[in-house]
Coordinates of C-alpha atoms (C1' of nucleotides) in Angstrom, one line a residue:
Chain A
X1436 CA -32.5 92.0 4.8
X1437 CA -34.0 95.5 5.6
X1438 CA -34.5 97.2 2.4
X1439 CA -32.2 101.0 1.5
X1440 CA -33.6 102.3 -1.1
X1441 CA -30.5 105.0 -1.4
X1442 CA -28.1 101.8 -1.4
X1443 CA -28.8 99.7 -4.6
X1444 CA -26.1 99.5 -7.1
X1445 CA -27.0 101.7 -10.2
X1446 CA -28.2 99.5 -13.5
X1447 CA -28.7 101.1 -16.5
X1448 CA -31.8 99.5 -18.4
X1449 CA -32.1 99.1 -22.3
X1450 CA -34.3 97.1 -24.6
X1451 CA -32.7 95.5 -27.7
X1452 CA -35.1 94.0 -30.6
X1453 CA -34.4 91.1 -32.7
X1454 CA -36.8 92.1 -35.3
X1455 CA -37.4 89.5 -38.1
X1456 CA -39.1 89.3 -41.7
X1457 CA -39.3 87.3 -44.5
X1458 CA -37.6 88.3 -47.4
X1459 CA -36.6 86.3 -50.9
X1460 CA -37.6 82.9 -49.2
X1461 CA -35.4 83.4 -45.9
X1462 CA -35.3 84.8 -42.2
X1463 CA -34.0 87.8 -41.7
X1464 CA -33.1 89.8 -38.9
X1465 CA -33.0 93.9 -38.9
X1466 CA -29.3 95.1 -37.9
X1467 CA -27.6 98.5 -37.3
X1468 CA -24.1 100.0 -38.1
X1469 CA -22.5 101.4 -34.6
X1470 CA -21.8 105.2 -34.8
X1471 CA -19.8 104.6 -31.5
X1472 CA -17.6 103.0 -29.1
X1473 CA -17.5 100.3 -28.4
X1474 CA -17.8 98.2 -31.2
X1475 CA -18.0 101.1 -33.3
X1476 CA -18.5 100.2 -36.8
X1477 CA -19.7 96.8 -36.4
X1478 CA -23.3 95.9 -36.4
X1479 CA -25.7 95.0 -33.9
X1480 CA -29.9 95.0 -32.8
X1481 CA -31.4 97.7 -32.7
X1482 CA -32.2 99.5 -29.3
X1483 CA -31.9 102.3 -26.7
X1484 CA -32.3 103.4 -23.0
X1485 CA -35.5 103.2 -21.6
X1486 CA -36.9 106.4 -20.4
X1487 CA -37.7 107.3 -16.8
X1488 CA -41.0 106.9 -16.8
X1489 CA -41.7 104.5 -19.6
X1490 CA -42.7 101.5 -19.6
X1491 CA -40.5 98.3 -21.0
X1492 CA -42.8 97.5 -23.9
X1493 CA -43.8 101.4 -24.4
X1494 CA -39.6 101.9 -25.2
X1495 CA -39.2 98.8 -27.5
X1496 CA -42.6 100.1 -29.5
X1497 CA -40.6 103.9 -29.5
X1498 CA -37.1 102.0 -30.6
X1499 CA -39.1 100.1 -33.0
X1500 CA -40.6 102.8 -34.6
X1501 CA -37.4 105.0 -34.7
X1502 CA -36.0 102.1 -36.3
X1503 CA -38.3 101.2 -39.0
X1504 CA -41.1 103.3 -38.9
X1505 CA -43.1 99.7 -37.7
X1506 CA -46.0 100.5 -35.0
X1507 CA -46.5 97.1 -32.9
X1508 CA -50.2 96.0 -32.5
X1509 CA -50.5 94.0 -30.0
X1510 CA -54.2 94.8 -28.9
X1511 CA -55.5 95.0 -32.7
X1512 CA -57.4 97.9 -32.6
X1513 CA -60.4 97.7 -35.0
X1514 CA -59.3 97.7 -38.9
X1515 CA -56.2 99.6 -37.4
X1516 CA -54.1 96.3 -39.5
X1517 CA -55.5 96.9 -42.8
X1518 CA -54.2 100.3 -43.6
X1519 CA -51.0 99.7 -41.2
X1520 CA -48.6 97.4 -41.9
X1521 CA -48.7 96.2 -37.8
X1522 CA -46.2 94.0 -36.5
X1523 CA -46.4 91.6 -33.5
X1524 CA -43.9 92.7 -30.5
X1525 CA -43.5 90.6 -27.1
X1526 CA -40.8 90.3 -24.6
X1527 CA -37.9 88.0 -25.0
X1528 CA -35.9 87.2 -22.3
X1529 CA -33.2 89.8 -19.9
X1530 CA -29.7 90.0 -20.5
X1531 CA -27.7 91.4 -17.5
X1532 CA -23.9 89.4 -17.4
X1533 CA -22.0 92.0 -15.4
X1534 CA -19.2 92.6 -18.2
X1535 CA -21.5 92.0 -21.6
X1536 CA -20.9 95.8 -21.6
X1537 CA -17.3 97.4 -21.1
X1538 CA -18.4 100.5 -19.9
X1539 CA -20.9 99.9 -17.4
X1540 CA -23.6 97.3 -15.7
X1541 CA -26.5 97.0 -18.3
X1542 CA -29.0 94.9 -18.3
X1543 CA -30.9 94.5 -21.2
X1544 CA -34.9 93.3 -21.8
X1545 CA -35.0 92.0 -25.3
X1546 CA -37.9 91.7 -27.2
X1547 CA -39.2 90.2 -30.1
X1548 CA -40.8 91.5 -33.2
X1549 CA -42.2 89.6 -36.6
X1550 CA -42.9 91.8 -38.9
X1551 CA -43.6 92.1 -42.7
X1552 CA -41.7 92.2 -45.7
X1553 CA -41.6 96.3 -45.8
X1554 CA -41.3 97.7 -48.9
X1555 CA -38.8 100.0 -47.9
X1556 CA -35.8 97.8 -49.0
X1557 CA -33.5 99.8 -46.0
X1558 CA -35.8 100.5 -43.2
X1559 CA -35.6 104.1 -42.9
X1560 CA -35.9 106.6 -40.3
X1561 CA -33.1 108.4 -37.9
X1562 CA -30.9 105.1 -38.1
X1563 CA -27.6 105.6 -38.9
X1564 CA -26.4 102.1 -41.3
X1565 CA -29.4 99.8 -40.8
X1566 CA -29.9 96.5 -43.0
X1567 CA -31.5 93.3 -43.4
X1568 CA -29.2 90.3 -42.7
X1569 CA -30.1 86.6 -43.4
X1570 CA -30.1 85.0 -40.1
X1571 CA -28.4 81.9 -41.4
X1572 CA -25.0 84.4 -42.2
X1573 CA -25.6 86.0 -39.2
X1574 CA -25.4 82.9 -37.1
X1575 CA -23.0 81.4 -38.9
X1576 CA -20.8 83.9 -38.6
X1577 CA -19.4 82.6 -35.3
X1578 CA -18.1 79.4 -36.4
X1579 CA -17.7 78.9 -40.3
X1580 CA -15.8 81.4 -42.4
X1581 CA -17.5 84.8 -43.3
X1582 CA -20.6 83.8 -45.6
X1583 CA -21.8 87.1 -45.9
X1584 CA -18.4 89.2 -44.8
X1585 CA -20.5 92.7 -44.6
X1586 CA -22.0 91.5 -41.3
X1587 CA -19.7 89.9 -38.8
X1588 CA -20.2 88.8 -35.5
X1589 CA -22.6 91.2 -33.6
X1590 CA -21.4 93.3 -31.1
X1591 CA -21.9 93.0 -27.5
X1592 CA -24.0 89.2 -26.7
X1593 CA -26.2 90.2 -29.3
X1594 CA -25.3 86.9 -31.2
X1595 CA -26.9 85.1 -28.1
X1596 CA -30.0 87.1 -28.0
X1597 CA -30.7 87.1 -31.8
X1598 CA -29.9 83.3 -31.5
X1599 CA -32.7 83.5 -28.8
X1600 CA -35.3 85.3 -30.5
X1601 CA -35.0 82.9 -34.0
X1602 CA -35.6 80.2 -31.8
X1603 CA -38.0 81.5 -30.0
X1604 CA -40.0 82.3 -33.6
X1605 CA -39.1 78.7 -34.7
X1606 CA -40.7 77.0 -32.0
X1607 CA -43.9 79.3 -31.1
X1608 CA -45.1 79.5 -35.0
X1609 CA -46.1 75.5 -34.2
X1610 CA -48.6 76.0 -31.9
X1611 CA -49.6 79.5 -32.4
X1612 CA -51.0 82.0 -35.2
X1613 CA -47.8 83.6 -35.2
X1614 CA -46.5 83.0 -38.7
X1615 CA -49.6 85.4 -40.2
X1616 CA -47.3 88.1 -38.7
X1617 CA -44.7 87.7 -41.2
X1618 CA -47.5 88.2 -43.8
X1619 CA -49.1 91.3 -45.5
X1620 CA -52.9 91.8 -44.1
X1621 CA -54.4 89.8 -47.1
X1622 CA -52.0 86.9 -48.3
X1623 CA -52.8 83.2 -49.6
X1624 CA -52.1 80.2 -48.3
X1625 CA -49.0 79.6 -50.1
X1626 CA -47.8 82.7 -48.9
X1627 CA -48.2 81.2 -45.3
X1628 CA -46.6 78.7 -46.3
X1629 CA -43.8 79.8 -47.7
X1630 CA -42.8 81.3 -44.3
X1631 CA -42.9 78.5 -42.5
X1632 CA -40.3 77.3 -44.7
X1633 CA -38.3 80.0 -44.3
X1634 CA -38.4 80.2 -40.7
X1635 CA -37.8 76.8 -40.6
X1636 CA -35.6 76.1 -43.1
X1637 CA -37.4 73.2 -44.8
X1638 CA -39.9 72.2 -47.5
X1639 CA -43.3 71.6 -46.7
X1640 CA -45.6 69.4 -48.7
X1641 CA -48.5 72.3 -50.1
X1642 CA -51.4 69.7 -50.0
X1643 CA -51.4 68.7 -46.3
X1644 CA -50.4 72.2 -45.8
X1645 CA -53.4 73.8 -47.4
X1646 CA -55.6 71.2 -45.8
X1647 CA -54.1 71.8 -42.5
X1648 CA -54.5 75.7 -41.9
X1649 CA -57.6 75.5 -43.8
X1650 CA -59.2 72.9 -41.7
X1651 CA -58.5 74.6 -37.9
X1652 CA -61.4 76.9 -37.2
X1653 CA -60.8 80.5 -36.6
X1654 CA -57.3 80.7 -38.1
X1655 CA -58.5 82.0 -41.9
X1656 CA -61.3 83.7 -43.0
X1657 CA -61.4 84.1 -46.3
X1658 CA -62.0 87.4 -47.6
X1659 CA -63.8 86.9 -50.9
X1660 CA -61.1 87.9 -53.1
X1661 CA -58.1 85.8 -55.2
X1662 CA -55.0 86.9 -56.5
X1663 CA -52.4 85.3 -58.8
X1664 CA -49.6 87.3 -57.8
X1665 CA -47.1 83.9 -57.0
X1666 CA -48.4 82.5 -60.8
X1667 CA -50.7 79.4 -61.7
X1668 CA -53.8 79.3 -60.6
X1669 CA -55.4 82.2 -58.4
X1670 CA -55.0 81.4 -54.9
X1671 CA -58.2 82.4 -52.1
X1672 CA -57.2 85.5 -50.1
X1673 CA -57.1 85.3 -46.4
X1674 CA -56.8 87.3 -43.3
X1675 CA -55.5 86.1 -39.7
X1676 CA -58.2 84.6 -38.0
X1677 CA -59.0 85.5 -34.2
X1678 CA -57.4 82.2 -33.2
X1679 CA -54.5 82.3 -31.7
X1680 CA -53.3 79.4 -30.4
X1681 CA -53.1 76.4 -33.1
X1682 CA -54.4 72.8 -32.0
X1683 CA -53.2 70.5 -33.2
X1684 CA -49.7 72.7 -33.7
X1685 CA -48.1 72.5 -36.8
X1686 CA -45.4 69.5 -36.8
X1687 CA -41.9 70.7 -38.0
X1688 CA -40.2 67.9 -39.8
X1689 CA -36.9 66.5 -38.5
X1690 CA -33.7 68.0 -39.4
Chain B
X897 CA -28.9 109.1 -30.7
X898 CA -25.4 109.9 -28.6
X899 CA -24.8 107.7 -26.2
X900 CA -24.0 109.7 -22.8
X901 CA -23.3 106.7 -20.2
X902 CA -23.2 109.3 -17.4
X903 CA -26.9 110.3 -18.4
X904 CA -29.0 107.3 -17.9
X905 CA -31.7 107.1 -15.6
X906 CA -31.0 105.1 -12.8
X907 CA -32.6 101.4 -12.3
X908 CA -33.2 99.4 -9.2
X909 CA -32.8 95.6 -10.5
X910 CA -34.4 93.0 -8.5
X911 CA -35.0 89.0 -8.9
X912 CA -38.6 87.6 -7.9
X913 CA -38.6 84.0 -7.4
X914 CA -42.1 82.0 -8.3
X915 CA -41.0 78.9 -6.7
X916 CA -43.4 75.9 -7.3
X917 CA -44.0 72.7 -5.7
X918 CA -47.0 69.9 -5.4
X919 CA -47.8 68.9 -2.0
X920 CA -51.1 67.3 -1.4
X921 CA -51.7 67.0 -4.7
X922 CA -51.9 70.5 -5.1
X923 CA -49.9 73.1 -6.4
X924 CA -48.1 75.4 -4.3
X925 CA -46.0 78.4 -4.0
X926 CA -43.8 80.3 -1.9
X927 CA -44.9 83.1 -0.3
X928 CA -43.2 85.7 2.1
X929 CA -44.9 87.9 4.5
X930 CA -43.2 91.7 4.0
X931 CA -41.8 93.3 7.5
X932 CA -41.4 96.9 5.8
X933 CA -43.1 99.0 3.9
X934 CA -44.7 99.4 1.8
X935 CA -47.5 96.4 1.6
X936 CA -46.2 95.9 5.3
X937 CA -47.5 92.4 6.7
X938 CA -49.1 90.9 3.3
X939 CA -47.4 88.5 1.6
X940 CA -45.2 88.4 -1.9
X941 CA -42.7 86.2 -3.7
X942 CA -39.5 86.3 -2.5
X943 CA -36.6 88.2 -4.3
X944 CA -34.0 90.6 -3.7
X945 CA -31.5 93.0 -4.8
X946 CA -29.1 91.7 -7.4
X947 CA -25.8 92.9 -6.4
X948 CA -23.6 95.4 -8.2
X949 CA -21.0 92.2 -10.0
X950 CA -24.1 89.0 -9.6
X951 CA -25.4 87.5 -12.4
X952 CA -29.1 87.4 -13.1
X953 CA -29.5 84.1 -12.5
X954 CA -26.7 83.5 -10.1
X955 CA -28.6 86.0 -8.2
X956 CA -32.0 84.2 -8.1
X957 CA -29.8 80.5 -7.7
X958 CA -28.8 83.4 -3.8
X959 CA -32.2 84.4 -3.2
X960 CA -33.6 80.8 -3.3
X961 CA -30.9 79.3 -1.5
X962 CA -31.2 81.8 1.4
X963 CA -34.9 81.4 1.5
X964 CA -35.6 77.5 0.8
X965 CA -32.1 76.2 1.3
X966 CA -32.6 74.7 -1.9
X967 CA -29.7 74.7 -4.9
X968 CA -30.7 75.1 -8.1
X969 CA -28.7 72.2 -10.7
X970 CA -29.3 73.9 -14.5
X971 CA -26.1 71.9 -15.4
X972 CA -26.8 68.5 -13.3
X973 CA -23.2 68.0 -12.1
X974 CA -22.6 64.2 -12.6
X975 CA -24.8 62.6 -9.1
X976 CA -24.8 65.7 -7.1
X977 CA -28.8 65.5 -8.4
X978 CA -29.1 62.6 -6.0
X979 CA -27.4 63.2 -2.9
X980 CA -29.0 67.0 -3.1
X981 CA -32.7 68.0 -3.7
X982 CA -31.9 70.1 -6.3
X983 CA -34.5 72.6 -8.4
X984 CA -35.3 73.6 -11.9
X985 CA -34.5 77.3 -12.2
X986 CA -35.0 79.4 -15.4
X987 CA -35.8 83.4 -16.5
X988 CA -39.6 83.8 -16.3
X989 CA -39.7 87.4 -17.6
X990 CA -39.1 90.9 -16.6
X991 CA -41.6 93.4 -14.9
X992 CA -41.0 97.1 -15.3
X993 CA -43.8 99.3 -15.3
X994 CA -42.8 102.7 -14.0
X995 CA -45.0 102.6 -11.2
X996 CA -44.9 99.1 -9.3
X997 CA -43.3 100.3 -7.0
X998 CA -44.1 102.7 -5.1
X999 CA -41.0 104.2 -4.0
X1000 CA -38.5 103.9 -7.2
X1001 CA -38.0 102.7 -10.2
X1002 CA -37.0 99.2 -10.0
X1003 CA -37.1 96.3 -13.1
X1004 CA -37.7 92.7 -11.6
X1005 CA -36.5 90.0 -13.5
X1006 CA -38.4 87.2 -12.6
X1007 CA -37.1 83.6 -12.7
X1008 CA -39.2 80.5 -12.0
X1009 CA -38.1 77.7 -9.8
X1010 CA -39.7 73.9 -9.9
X1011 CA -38.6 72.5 -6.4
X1012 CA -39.8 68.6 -4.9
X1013 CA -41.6 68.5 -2.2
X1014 CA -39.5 69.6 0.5
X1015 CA -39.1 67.8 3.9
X1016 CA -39.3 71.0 6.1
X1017 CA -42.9 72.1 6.0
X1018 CA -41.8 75.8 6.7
X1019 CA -39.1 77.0 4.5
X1020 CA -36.2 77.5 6.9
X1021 CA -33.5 80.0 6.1
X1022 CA -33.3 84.2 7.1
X1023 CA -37.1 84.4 6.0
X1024 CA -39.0 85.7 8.6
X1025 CA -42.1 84.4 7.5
X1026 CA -42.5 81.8 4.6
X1027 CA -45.2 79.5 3.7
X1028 CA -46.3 77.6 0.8
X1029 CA -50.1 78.4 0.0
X1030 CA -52.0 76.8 -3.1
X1031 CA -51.7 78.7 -6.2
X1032 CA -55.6 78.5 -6.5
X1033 CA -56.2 79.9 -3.4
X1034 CA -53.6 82.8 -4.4
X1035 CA -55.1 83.7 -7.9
X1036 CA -58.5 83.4 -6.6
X1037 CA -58.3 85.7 -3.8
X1038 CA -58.5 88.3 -6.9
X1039 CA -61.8 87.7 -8.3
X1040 CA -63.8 85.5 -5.2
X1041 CA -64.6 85.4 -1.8
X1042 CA -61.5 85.0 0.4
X1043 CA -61.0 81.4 -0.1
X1044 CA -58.0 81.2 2.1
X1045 CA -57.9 84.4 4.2
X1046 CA -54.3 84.0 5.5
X1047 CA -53.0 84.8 2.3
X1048 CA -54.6 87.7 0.0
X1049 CA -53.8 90.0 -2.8
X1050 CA -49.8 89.7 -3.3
X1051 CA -47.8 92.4 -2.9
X1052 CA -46.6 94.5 -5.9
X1053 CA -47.5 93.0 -9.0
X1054 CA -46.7 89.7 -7.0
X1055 CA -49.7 88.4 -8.7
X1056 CA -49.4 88.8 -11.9
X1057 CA -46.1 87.6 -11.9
X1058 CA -47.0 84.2 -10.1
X1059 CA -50.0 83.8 -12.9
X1060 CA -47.3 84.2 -15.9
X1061 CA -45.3 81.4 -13.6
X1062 CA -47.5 78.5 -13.5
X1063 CA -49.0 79.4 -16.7
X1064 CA -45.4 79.0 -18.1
X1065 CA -45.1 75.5 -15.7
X1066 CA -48.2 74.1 -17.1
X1067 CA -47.2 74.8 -20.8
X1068 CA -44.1 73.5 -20.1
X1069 CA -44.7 69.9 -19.1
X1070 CA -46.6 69.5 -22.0
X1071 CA -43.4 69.2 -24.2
X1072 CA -40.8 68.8 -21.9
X1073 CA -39.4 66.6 -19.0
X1074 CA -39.6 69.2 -16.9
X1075 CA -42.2 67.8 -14.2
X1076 CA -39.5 65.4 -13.0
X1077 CA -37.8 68.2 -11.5
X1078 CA -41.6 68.3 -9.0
X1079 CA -40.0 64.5 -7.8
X1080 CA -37.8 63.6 -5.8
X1081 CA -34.5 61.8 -7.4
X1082 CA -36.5 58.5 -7.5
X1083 CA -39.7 58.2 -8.3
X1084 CA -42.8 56.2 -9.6
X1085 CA -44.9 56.5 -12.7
X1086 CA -47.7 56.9 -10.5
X1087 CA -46.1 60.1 -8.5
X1088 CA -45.1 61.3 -11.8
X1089 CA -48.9 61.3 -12.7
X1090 CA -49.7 63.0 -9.9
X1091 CA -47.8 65.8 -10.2
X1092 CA -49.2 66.2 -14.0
X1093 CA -52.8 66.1 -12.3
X1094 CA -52.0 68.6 -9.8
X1095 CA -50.7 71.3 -12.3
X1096 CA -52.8 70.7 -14.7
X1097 CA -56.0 70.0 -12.4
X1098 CA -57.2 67.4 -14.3
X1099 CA -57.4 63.4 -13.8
X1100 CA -55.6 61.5 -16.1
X1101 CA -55.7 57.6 -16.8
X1102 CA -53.5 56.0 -15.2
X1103 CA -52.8 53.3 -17.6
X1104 CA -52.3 54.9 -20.7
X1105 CA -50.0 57.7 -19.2
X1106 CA -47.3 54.4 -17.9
X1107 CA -47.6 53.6 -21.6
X1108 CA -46.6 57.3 -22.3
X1109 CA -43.6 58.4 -20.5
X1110 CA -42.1 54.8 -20.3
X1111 CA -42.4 54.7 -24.1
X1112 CA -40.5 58.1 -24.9
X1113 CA -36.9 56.8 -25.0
X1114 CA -34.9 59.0 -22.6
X1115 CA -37.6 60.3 -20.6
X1116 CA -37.3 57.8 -17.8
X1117 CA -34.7 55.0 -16.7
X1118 CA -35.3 52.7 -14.2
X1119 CA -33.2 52.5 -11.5
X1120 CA -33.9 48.7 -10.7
X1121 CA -35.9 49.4 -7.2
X1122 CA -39.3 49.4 -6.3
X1123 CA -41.4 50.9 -3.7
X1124 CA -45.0 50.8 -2.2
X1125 CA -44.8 54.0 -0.5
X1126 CA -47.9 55.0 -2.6
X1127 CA -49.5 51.4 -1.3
X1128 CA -51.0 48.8 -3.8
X1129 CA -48.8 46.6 -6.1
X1130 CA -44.9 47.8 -5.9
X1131 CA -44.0 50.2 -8.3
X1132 CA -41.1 50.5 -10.0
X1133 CA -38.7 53.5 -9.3
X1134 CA -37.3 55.5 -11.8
X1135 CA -35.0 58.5 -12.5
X1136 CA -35.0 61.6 -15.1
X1137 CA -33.7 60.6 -18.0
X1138 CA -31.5 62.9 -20.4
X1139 CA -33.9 63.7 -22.6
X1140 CA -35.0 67.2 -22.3
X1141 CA -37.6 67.5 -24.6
X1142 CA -41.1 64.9 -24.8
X1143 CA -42.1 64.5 -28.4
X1144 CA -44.6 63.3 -29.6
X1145 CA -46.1 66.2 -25.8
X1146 CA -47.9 64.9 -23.3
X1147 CA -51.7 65.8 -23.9
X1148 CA -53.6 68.4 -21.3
X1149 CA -57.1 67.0 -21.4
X1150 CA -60.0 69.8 -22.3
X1151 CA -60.6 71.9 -19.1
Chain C
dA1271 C1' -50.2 73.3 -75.5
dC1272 C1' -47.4 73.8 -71.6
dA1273 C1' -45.7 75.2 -67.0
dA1274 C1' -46.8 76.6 -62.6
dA1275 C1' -49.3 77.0 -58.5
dA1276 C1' -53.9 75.9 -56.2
dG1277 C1' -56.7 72.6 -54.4
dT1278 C1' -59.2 67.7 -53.5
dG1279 C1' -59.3 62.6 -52.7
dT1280 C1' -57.4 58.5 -50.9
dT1281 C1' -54.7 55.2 -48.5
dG1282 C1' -51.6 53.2 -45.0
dG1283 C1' -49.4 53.8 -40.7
dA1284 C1' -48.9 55.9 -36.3
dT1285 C1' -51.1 57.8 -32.2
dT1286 C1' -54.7 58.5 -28.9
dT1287 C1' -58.5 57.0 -26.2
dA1288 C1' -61.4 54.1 -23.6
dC1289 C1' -61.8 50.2 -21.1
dA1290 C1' -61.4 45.1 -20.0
dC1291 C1' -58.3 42.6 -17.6
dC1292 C1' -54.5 40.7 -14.7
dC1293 C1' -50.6 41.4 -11.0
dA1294 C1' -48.6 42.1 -6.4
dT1295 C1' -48.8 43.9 -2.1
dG1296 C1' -50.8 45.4 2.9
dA1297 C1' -54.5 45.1 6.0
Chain D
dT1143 C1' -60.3 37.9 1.2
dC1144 C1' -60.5 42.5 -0.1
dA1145 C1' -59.0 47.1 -1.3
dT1146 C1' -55.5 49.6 -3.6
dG1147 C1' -52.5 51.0 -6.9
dG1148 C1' -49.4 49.0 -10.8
dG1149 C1' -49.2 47.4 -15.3
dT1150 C1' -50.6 44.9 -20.1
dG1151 C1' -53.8 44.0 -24.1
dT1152 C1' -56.9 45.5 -27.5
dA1153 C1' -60.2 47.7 -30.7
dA1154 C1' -62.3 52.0 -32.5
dA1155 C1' -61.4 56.7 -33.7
dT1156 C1' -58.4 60.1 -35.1
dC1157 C1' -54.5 62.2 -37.2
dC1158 C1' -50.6 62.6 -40.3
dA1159 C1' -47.5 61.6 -44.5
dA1160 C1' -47.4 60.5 -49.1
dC1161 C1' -48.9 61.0 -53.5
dA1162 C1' -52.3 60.5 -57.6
dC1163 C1' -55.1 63.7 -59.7
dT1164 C1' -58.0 67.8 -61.1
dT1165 C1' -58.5 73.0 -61.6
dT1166 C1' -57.3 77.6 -63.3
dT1167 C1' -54.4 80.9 -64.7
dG1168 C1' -50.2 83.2 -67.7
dT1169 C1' -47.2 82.6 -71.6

DNA sequence: ACAAAAGTGTTGGATTTACACCCATGA
DNA sequence: TCATGGGTGTAAATCCAACACTTTTGT
């Protein structure tokens, strides 16, 4: 098929982030109020247009930082982690259904970022309404009656997508690093742990835990210092190891 | 930010296939030699426009069935799996930096495709010229001496792309069934274990990889025949089973 | 003293690995 | 009969789940 460059159909291109955190012992997912049709007034991911001449992962960084103020760091630069509060971004899949928007074809690169509790209770910046929702309201949403009524069902497929990007968190925190993400740059063990039982949605037992994350080289270094910040005893301090990839992987227990 | 739908810069949206197979107990890939500019006479992974109403997907199930003649079966329609060589098809990831290519802007969604060995050695169809070429002798050709010479650098970004695609294969069979969808609708344990040794590269024991897969329930049901295509003792055949995902995975020896 | 969270030790069961050994066919 | 690949048995090493137990703080 000879190539026209003058004849291909017209897309417009967009990235939408499912941006998670752990917050109060659960996953949850950042979320905007629509200032415009359609949809206008119900909520949704965050995201934009990407530029001209910007790259895909260059315009979720920019939307991420309108957004929350968040920079991604993927290559960690130097110490760059300790005095920012970094966040890990990656692509998540493309969403390009001729009619998921009424108005014209879009297709949409999603991407994925964990990120920290942030003190900032409602992320600031030039968003409009933005909030944290608990994922487990959000995605319930579809089928049970309105857990958390504030926060219907997203607009557009973004039910799909954040649907998506949870599981895509779920599954790569057992074999990867991943989970540190979710963490300041200095936390404990516990800490860790308690976000994998968030994400997850299960209890994990702390002794095999501990002895686990402890016990795979490169994952933790210690950095010297304790902290009793959770109560009891004081707990080791730790950063993220250069490790990424965890072997053996974690092992979520059954459902 | 306003949303002006008449404002947005205007995409090109493609699909690039990384269609894989084992032949020769190697692992190959498609390849297409360009007729236009630009990169004019090298080769790169087929793909295409995706048309102004197409689905993403539906468009890569087109491309691949007008370059292979193969179908791709996501949802395996009751026994149209055994009268039909189907393939496994799914999103890879999506490729967008501003300037891969040369002439426009154009976002590739690329979508990975795990085919059986085909019967016709050449790919028929409307490709003017298609080959299958090892995927060693393609990612080589970057770093070493031209291994095989017939086939060099990809095209594009071609490259990169097919890396990301059999990384993503040889991940994937370690947890799921996916490396039946290498085989033909009835197979062996022993072809099964030889498609595992070709991705991965590696030898594996023969005897305590029968006592794997035929131990996961669901992974494999036999279909009552046996064979001795392969030579030696007849083998018993076997067909996917429904289960989807391999738990406790298959282990990829050290490198 | 007590509660709470952090850690260490230990044990039984499951899984992996390595390899000895037997089975059924074609040449 | 021999080569070839298919398949079963078994023992050592390793890993994981469960839980008893000790440590160190705040109240």
């Amino acid at each position: 098929m000879p190539y026209d460059p003058s004849a291909f159909p017209p897309f417009a291109v967009t990235v939408d982030l499912v941006v998670l955190t752990v917050r109060k012992h659960a996953l949850c997912a950042l979320v905007v109020r629509r200032g415009e049709p359609p949809f206008e007034g119900q909520w949704a991911l965050p995201g934009g247009f990407v530029r001209a001449d910007e790259d895909l992962e260059a315009a979720a960084g920019r939307e991420l930082g309108e957004e929350t103020g968040l920079r991604s760091q993927e290559p960690a630069d130097d110490a760059a982690s300790v005095r920012d509060p970094g966040a890990h971004l990656e692509q998540l899949a493309t969403y390009g259904t001729p009619d998921r928007d009424p108005r014209m074809r879009v297709v949409s690169v999603a991407h994925l970022v964990l990120a920290p509790d942030l003190p900032t209770p409602t992320p600031g910046g030039d968003a409009r309404g933005a909030r944290w929702a608990s994922v487990t309201s959000l995605l319930a949403s579809e089928d049970q009656g309105p857990e958390d009524v504030e926060v219907g069902p997203l607009a557009f497929d973004h039910d799909r997508i954040l649907a998506d990007g949870v599981e895509r968190a779920r599954s790569k925190i057992e074999y990867s690093s991943l989970a540190t993400a979710f963490c300041p740059p200095e936390f404990t063990v516990g800490e860790l742990r308690r976000v994998y039982e968030a994400v997850w949605g299960v209890a994990l037992d702390p002794r095999n835990f501990h002895r686990k994350v402890t016990g795979t080289p490169g994952f933790l270094v210690p950095t010297g210092g304790t902290t009793t910040r959770q109560g009891g005893r004081p707990a080791q301090l730790f950063r993220a190891g250069g490790a990424t990839l965890l072997n053996p992987p974690m092992l979520r227990p059954e459902v």
